[in-house]
GROMACS .gro file of C-alpha atoms in nm:
model
  312
    1MET     CA    1  -1.986   5.043   2.724
    2GLU     CA    2  -1.892   5.392   2.736
    3LEU     CA    3  -2.052   5.732   2.858
    4THR     CA    4  -1.978   6.051   2.647
    5HIS     CA    5  -2.060   6.395   2.750
    6SER     CA    6  -2.286   6.445   2.432
    7ASP     CA    7  -2.544   6.176   2.603
    8VAL     CA    8  -2.538   6.385   2.934
    9LYS     CA    9  -2.646   6.686   2.717
   10ALA     CA   10  -2.907   6.530   2.546
   11ALA     CA   11  -3.043   6.434   2.876
   12ALA     CA   12  -3.020   6.798   3.011
   13GLU     CA   13  -3.192   6.900   2.709
   14ARG     CA   14  -3.467   6.637   2.728
   15VAL     CA   15  -3.503   6.711   3.119
   16ALA     CA   16  -3.487   7.081   3.158
   17GLY     CA   17  -3.785   7.215   3.340
   18LEU     CA   18  -3.880   6.927   3.441
   19VAL     CA   19  -3.651   6.858   3.763
   20ARG     CA   20  -3.562   7.100   3.992
   21PRO     CA   21  -3.216   7.307   3.934
   22VAL     CA   22  -2.989   7.182   4.197
   23ALA     CA   23  -2.939   7.459   4.456
   24VAL     CA   24  -2.529   7.527   4.590
   25ALA     CA   25  -2.423   7.651   4.923
   26GLN     CA   26  -2.116   7.805   5.028
   27ALA     CA   27  -2.024   7.567   5.334
   28ASP     CA   28  -1.685   7.763   5.483
   29HIS     CA   29  -1.582   8.125   5.496
   30THR     CA   30  -1.313   8.049   5.247
   31GLY     CA   31  -1.527   7.997   4.977
   32GLU     CA   32  -1.341   7.700   4.873
   33LEU     CA   33  -1.586   7.382   5.039
   34TRP     CA   34  -1.937   7.400   4.888
   35PHE     CA   35  -2.227   7.201   4.926
   36ALA     CA   36  -2.484   7.056   4.662
   37LEU     CA   37  -2.836   7.002   4.752
   38GLU     CA   38  -2.964   6.766   4.566
   39PHE     CA   39  -3.156   6.569   4.809
   40LEU     CA   40  -3.378   6.889   4.699
   41GLN     CA   41  -3.473   6.706   4.411
   42HIS     CA   42  -3.811   6.538   4.314
   43THR     CA   43  -3.835   6.242   4.533
   44GLY     CA   44  -3.553   6.359   4.732
   45SER     CA   45  -3.273   6.210   4.581
   46PHE     CA   46  -3.052   6.286   4.207
   47LYS     CA   47  -3.285   5.963   4.086
   48ALA     CA   48  -3.534   6.145   3.939
   49ARG     CA   49  -3.296   6.268   3.656
   50GLY     CA   50  -3.259   5.995   3.514
   51ALA     CA   51  -3.542   5.840   3.580
   52LEU     CA   52  -3.701   6.102   3.351
   53ASN     CA   53  -3.461   6.079   3.146
   54PHE     CA   54  -3.496   5.697   3.075
   55LEU     CA   55  -3.840   5.737   3.038
   56LEU     CA   56  -3.862   6.041   2.796
   57THR     CA   57  -3.581   5.860   2.564
   58HIS     CA   58  -3.813   5.573   2.547
   59ARG     CA   59  -4.126   5.771   2.496
   60GLU     CA   60  -3.946   5.948   2.183
   61ASN     CA   61  -3.835   5.625   2.062
   62GLY     CA   62  -4.198   5.457   2.077
   63THR     CA   63  -4.082   5.204   2.326
   64LEU     CA   64  -4.273   5.300   2.596
   65PRO     CA   65  -4.512   5.009   2.726
   66ARG     CA   66  -4.843   5.079   2.836
   67VAL     CA   67  -4.816   4.797   3.061
   68GLY     CA   68  -4.537   5.020   3.244
   69VAL     CA   69  -4.196   5.044   3.362
   70THR     CA   70  -4.088   4.835   3.620
   71ILE     CA   71  -3.745   4.824   3.822
   72ALA     CA   72  -3.534   4.701   4.150
   73SER     CA   73  -3.442   4.966   4.372
   74GLY     CA   74  -3.322   4.997   4.758
   75GLY     CA   75  -3.579   5.306   4.791
   76ASN     CA   76  -3.430   5.605   4.596
   77ALA     CA   77  -3.411   5.468   4.239
   78GLY     CA   78  -3.782   5.356   4.331
   79LEU     CA   79  -3.901   5.670   4.417
   80ALA     CA   80  -3.769   5.817   4.123
   81CYS     CA   81  -3.929   5.547   3.869
   82ALA     CA   82  -4.233   5.545   4.016
   83TRP     CA   83  -4.262   5.941   4.042
   84ALA     CA   84  -4.148   5.985   3.658
   85ALA     CA   85  -4.357   5.690   3.554
   86ARG     CA   86  -4.669   5.838   3.724
   87SER     CA   87  -4.564   6.171   3.509
   88GLN     CA   88  -4.573   5.974   3.183
   89GLY     CA   89  -4.873   5.822   3.281
   90ILE     CA   90  -4.777   5.448   3.274
   91PRO     CA   91  -4.775   5.236   3.619
   92ALA     CA   92  -4.453   5.146   3.800
   93THR     CA   93  -4.406   4.825   3.966
   94VAL     CA   94  -4.090   4.850   4.201
   95PHE     CA   95  -3.894   4.555   4.389
   96LEU     CA   96  -3.713   4.653   4.706
   97PRO     CA   97  -3.562   4.420   4.939
   98THR     CA   98  -3.728   4.355   5.233
   99THR     CA   99  -3.441   4.591   5.458
  100ALA     CA  100  -3.549   4.853   5.281
  101PRO     CA  101  -3.661   5.186   5.467
  102ARG     CA  102  -4.020   5.192   5.587
  103VAL     CA  103  -3.995   5.567   5.475
  104LYS     CA  104  -3.901   5.482   5.165
  105VAL     CA  105  -4.158   5.178   5.124
  106ASP     CA  106  -4.412   5.433   5.220
  107ARG     CA  107  -4.333   5.727   4.975
  108LEU     CA  108  -4.330   5.497   4.670
  109THR     CA  109  -4.707   5.364   4.794
  110SER     CA  110  -4.790   5.767   4.809
  111TYR     CA  111  -4.643   5.768   4.468
  112GLY     CA  112  -4.910   5.485   4.335
  113ALA     CA  113  -4.611   5.206   4.280
  114ASP     CA  114  -4.716   4.883   4.325
  115VAL     CA  115  -4.454   4.755   4.575
  116ARG     CA  116  -4.361   4.423   4.631
  117LEU     CA  117  -4.074   4.331   4.906
  118VAL     CA  118  -3.856   3.995   4.834
  119GLY     CA  119  -3.550   3.890   4.966
  120THR     CA  120  -3.259   4.096   5.209
  121GLN     CA  121  -3.003   4.232   4.907
  122TYR     CA  122  -3.054   4.449   4.599
  123ALA     CA  123  -2.965   4.149   4.418
  124ASP     CA  124  -3.259   3.976   4.497
  125ALA     CA  125  -3.496   4.253   4.414
  126LEU     CA  126  -3.339   4.281   4.098
  127ALA     CA  127  -3.360   3.957   4.025
  128ALA     CA  128  -3.744   3.932   4.055
  129SER     CA  129  -3.784   4.247   3.860
  130ARG     CA  130  -3.640   4.067   3.577
  131GLU     CA  131  -3.871   3.784   3.594
  132PHE     CA  132  -4.126   4.051   3.637
  133ALA     CA  133  -4.053   4.201   3.292
  134ASP     CA  134  -3.992   3.861   3.089
  135ALA     CA  135  -4.361   3.805   3.190
  136THR     CA  136  -4.546   4.111   3.175
  137GLY     CA  137  -4.377   4.285   2.899
  138ALA     CA  138  -4.284   4.548   3.123
  139LEU     CA  139  -4.039   4.804   3.049
  140LEU     CA  140  -3.710   4.712   3.219
  141SER     CA  141  -3.539   4.979   3.375
  142HIS     CA  142  -3.219   4.992   3.636
  143ALA     CA  143  -3.112   5.139   3.942
  144TYR     CA  144  -2.817   5.294   3.778
  145ASP     CA  145  -2.693   5.029   3.512
  146ASN     CA  146  -2.783   5.211   3.239
  147PRO     CA  147  -2.652   5.485   3.012
  148LEU     CA  148  -2.977   5.665   2.988
  149ILE     CA  149  -2.997   5.688   3.340
  150ALA     CA  150  -2.646   5.720   3.383
  151ALA     CA  151  -2.659   6.009   3.190
  152GLY     CA  152  -2.956   6.154   3.356
  153ALA     CA  153  -2.769   6.133   3.691
  154GLY     CA  154  -2.490   6.388   3.523
  155THR     CA  155  -2.709   6.671   3.471
  156LEU     CA  156  -2.622   6.731   3.810
  157MET     CA  157  -2.252   6.801   3.739
  158THR     CA  158  -2.405   7.071   3.429
  159GLU     CA  159  -2.528   7.197   3.675
  160ILE     CA  160  -2.288   7.246   3.976
  161HIS     CA  161  -2.049   7.386   3.708
  162GLU     CA  162  -2.262   7.662   3.586
  163ARG     CA  163  -2.333   7.804   3.912
  164ILE     CA  164  -1.920   7.719   4.043
  165PRO     CA  165  -1.737   7.717   3.739
  166ASP     CA  166  -1.380   7.765   3.918
  167LEU     CA  167  -1.419   7.408   4.099
  168GLY     CA  168  -1.149   7.195   4.128
  169ALA     CA  169  -1.330   6.876   4.208
  170VAL     CA  170  -1.638   6.708   4.324
  171VAL     CA  171  -1.735   6.467   4.599
  172VAL     CA  172  -1.931   6.165   4.577
  173ALA     CA  173  -2.127   5.875   4.698
  174VAL     CA  174  -2.113   5.559   4.450
  175GLY     CA  175  -2.319   5.226   4.503
  176GLY     CA  176  -2.370   5.111   4.206
  177GLY     CA  177  -2.177   5.408   3.982
  178GLY     CA  178  -2.519   5.536   3.776
  179LEU     CA  179  -2.418   5.889   3.959
  180PHE     CA  180  -2.070   5.855   3.981
  181ALA     CA  181  -2.005   5.772   3.554
  182GLY     CA  182  -2.231   6.068   3.497
  183VAL     CA  183  -2.050   6.306   3.736
  184ALA     CA  184  -1.770   6.222   3.625
  185THR     CA  185  -1.778   6.224   3.293
  186ALA     CA  186  -1.948   6.584   3.303
  187ALA     CA  187  -1.671   6.656   3.497
  188ASP     CA  188  -1.396   6.558   3.261
  189HIS     CA  189  -1.543   6.809   3.030
  190TYR     CA  190  -1.496   7.046   3.275
  191GLY     CA  191  -1.183   6.972   3.361
  192VAL     CA  192  -1.295   6.884   3.743
  193ARG     CA  193  -1.152   6.582   3.890
  194THR     CA  194  -1.362   6.327   4.068
  195VAL     CA  195  -1.386   6.208   4.411
  196ALA     CA  196  -1.536   5.823   4.456
  197VAL     CA  197  -1.623   5.812   4.796
  198GLU     CA  198  -1.766   5.430   4.888
  199PRO     CA  199  -1.809   5.261   5.282
  200VAL     CA  200  -1.527   4.991   5.328
  201HIS     CA  201  -1.761   4.721   5.317
  202CYS     CA  202  -2.000   4.849   5.013
  203ARG     CA  203  -1.661   4.886   4.789
  204ALA     CA  204  -1.799   4.738   4.436
  205LEU     CA  205  -1.652   5.036   4.262
  206HIS     CA  206  -1.295   5.075   4.460
  207ALA     CA  207  -1.281   4.658   4.428
  208ALA     CA  208  -1.354   4.660   4.014
  209ILE     CA  209  -1.101   4.936   3.975
  210GLU     CA  210  -0.850   4.687   4.205
  211ALA     CA  211  -0.965   4.385   3.984
  212GLU     CA  212  -0.946   4.611   3.624
  213GLN     CA  213  -1.324   4.434   3.624
  214VAL     CA  214  -1.605   4.428   3.731
  215VAL     CA  215  -1.646   4.219   4.056
  216ASP     CA  216  -1.889   4.109   4.286
  217VAL     CA  217  -1.837   4.242   4.635
  218GLU     CA  218  -2.008   4.153   5.032
  219VAL     CA  219  -2.256   4.411   5.112
  220ASP     CA  220  -2.251   4.546   5.486
  221SER     CA  221  -2.289   4.907   5.604
  222ILE     CA  222  -2.567   5.205   5.736
  223ALA     CA  223  -2.562   5.264   5.384
  224ALA     CA  224  -2.615   5.010   5.247
  225ASP     CA  225  -3.005   5.066   5.116
  226SER     CA  226  -2.831   5.351   4.917
  227LEU     CA  227  -2.515   5.232   4.846
  228GLY     CA  228  -2.534   4.825   4.838
  229ALA     CA  229  -2.502   4.738   4.524
  230ARG     CA  230  -2.316   4.365   4.472
  231ARG     CA  231  -2.163   4.489   4.184
  232ALA     CA  232  -2.034   4.819   3.950
  233SER     CA  233  -2.177   4.899   3.646
  234GLN     CA  234  -1.947   4.887   3.320
  235LEU     CA  235  -1.991   5.258   3.266
  236ALA     CA  236  -1.838   5.315   3.629
  237LEU     CA  237  -1.542   5.095   3.589
  238THR     CA  238  -1.450   5.271   3.284
  239ALA     CA  239  -1.537   5.617   3.354
  240ALA     CA  240  -1.329   5.571   3.666
  241GLN     CA  241  -0.992   5.406   3.449
  242ARG     CA  242  -1.055   5.727   3.178
  243TYR     CA  243  -1.080   6.014   3.423
  244ASP     CA  244  -0.926   6.131   3.724
  245VAL     CA  245  -1.106   5.965   4.003
  246ALA     CA  246  -0.975   5.927   4.334
  247SER     CA  247  -1.157   5.624   4.456
  248VAL     CA  248  -1.191   5.717   4.805
  249LEU     CA  249  -1.304   5.451   5.139
  250VAL     CA  250  -1.475   5.586   5.477
  251ASP     CA  251  -1.605   5.327   5.756
  252ASP     CA  252  -1.948   5.369   5.937
  253ASP     CA  253  -1.851   5.565   6.198
  254ALA     CA  254  -1.754   5.877   6.007
  255ILE     CA  255  -2.044   5.801   5.768
  256VAL     CA  256  -2.269   5.860   6.080
  257ALA     CA  257  -2.033   6.174   6.247
  258ALA     CA  258  -2.034   6.342   5.930
  259ARG     CA  259  -2.405   6.308   5.890
  260ARG     CA  260  -2.524   6.455   6.270
  261GLU     CA  261  -2.260   6.709   6.187
  262LEU     CA  262  -2.492   6.800   5.872
  263TRP     CA  263  -2.783   6.803   6.146
  264ALA     CA  264  -2.553   6.937   6.481
  265GLN     CA  265  -2.413   7.276   6.229
  266ARG     CA  266  -2.638   7.294   5.977
  267ARG     CA  267  -2.977   7.171   6.040
  268LEU     CA  268  -2.950   6.958   5.725
  269ALA     CA  269  -3.139   6.596   5.750
  270VAL     CA  270  -2.951   6.364   5.476
  271GLU     CA  271  -2.924   5.975   5.450
  272HIS     CA  272  -2.618   5.786   5.562
  273ALA     CA  273  -2.558   5.750   5.160
  274ALA     CA  274  -2.542   6.148   5.107
  275ALA     CA  275  -2.325   6.188   5.432
  276THR     CA  276  -2.074   5.947   5.297
  277ALA     CA  277  -1.940   6.198   5.058
  278LEU     CA  278  -1.907   6.447   5.357
  279ALA     CA  279  -1.765   6.156   5.537
  280ALA     CA  280  -1.431   6.168   5.322
  281ILE     CA  281  -1.310   6.471   5.377
  282ARG     CA  282  -1.374   6.520   5.747
  283GLY     CA  283  -1.277   6.418   6.079
  284ALA     CA  284  -0.916   6.396   6.242
  285GLU     CA  285  -0.773   6.199   6.012
  286PRO     CA  286  -0.952   6.233   5.669
  287ALA     CA  287  -0.985   5.952   5.396
  288PHE     CA  288  -0.884   6.249   5.152
  289ARG     CA  289  -0.729   6.520   5.132
  290LEU     CA  290  -0.800   6.817   4.964
  291ARG     CA  291  -0.551   7.046   4.789
  292PRO     CA  292  -0.481   7.410   4.946
  293GLY     CA  293  -0.710   7.675   4.773
  294GLU     CA  294  -0.909   7.436   4.556
  295ARG     CA  295  -1.304   7.442   4.549
  296VAL     CA  296  -1.446   7.170   4.566
  297CYS     CA  297  -1.845   7.070   4.600
  298VAL     CA  298  -1.944   6.766   4.804
  299VAL     CA  299  -2.278   6.604   4.679
  300LEU     CA  300  -2.530   6.600   4.897
  301CYS     CA  301  -2.722   6.307   4.706
  302GLY     CA  302  -3.020   6.232   4.888
  303ALA     CA  303  -3.278   6.292   5.239
  304ASN     CA  304  -3.532   6.004   5.212
  305THR     CA  305  -3.457   5.881   5.539
  306ASP     CA  306  -3.623   5.838   5.920
  307PRO     CA  307  -3.436   6.170   6.071
  308ALA     CA  308  -3.572   6.049   6.427
  309ASP     CA  309  -3.197   5.987   6.550
  310LEU     CA  310  -3.087   6.289   6.430
  311THR     CA  311  -3.112   6.401   6.828
  312CYS     CA  312  -2.831   6.693   6.840
   0.00000   0.00000   0.00000
């Protein structure tokens, strides 16, 4: 399975004017480090792009059922699916693990979604959503493992390139790999390398690269509510093997420190998944060394978090 830049281009045309164009901000005095403030997107994360592309494509193809759409999610994909479904006038049934943050459950309810809590991990919710789709005829969406979802996510990179045309690298957190696959595909088209960052104990893509095939991994990280996929998508693995990609692991302490830095120094309250990307290049001994003089953009992908623990 392969994603092409043509897929991303088509998605960009489809969602234009319906998603918020990404804002970028210079993050240092040299102009070498930039942030993509995608947490300002509808529903608080990049997921709105893929969800909208998915439903609009099905509407164009006449395959969007009146019974609605269903999805399993750690929270952000469900929020995006519910938001996009509401915009298309159809119901959304969202399955979440019982460990999902309350802030995400409450926001889902506010979008009118039928929220169902099942099991303790994303995989449990995924199985339940598949059973629901089989029983009701609802359209089954996926948090990341779908080319329409990944292509929609890739539109973010198209916008970043428009704003920072001389970019050398883009740094992005990875869960199941939808955002990564889309961004890496678009980045390669523009000659930009991609740095894929995962928590040490949520390393689905890293493990797949090592094994040269998708494999199941254990999930145990402070960022697991967004990055806790048990396995990466084949789309993500193919992108990692084909394009100029560095796979980087960071520990939870580094993620927490990066998240606190964003709040203490810039008053940006993001979720741990967003801070995971920054953690790769921060700290006394960063997990990834940037090239001197290279312009780099770190994607701050979501802000569906409880900021109560940001006490600085």
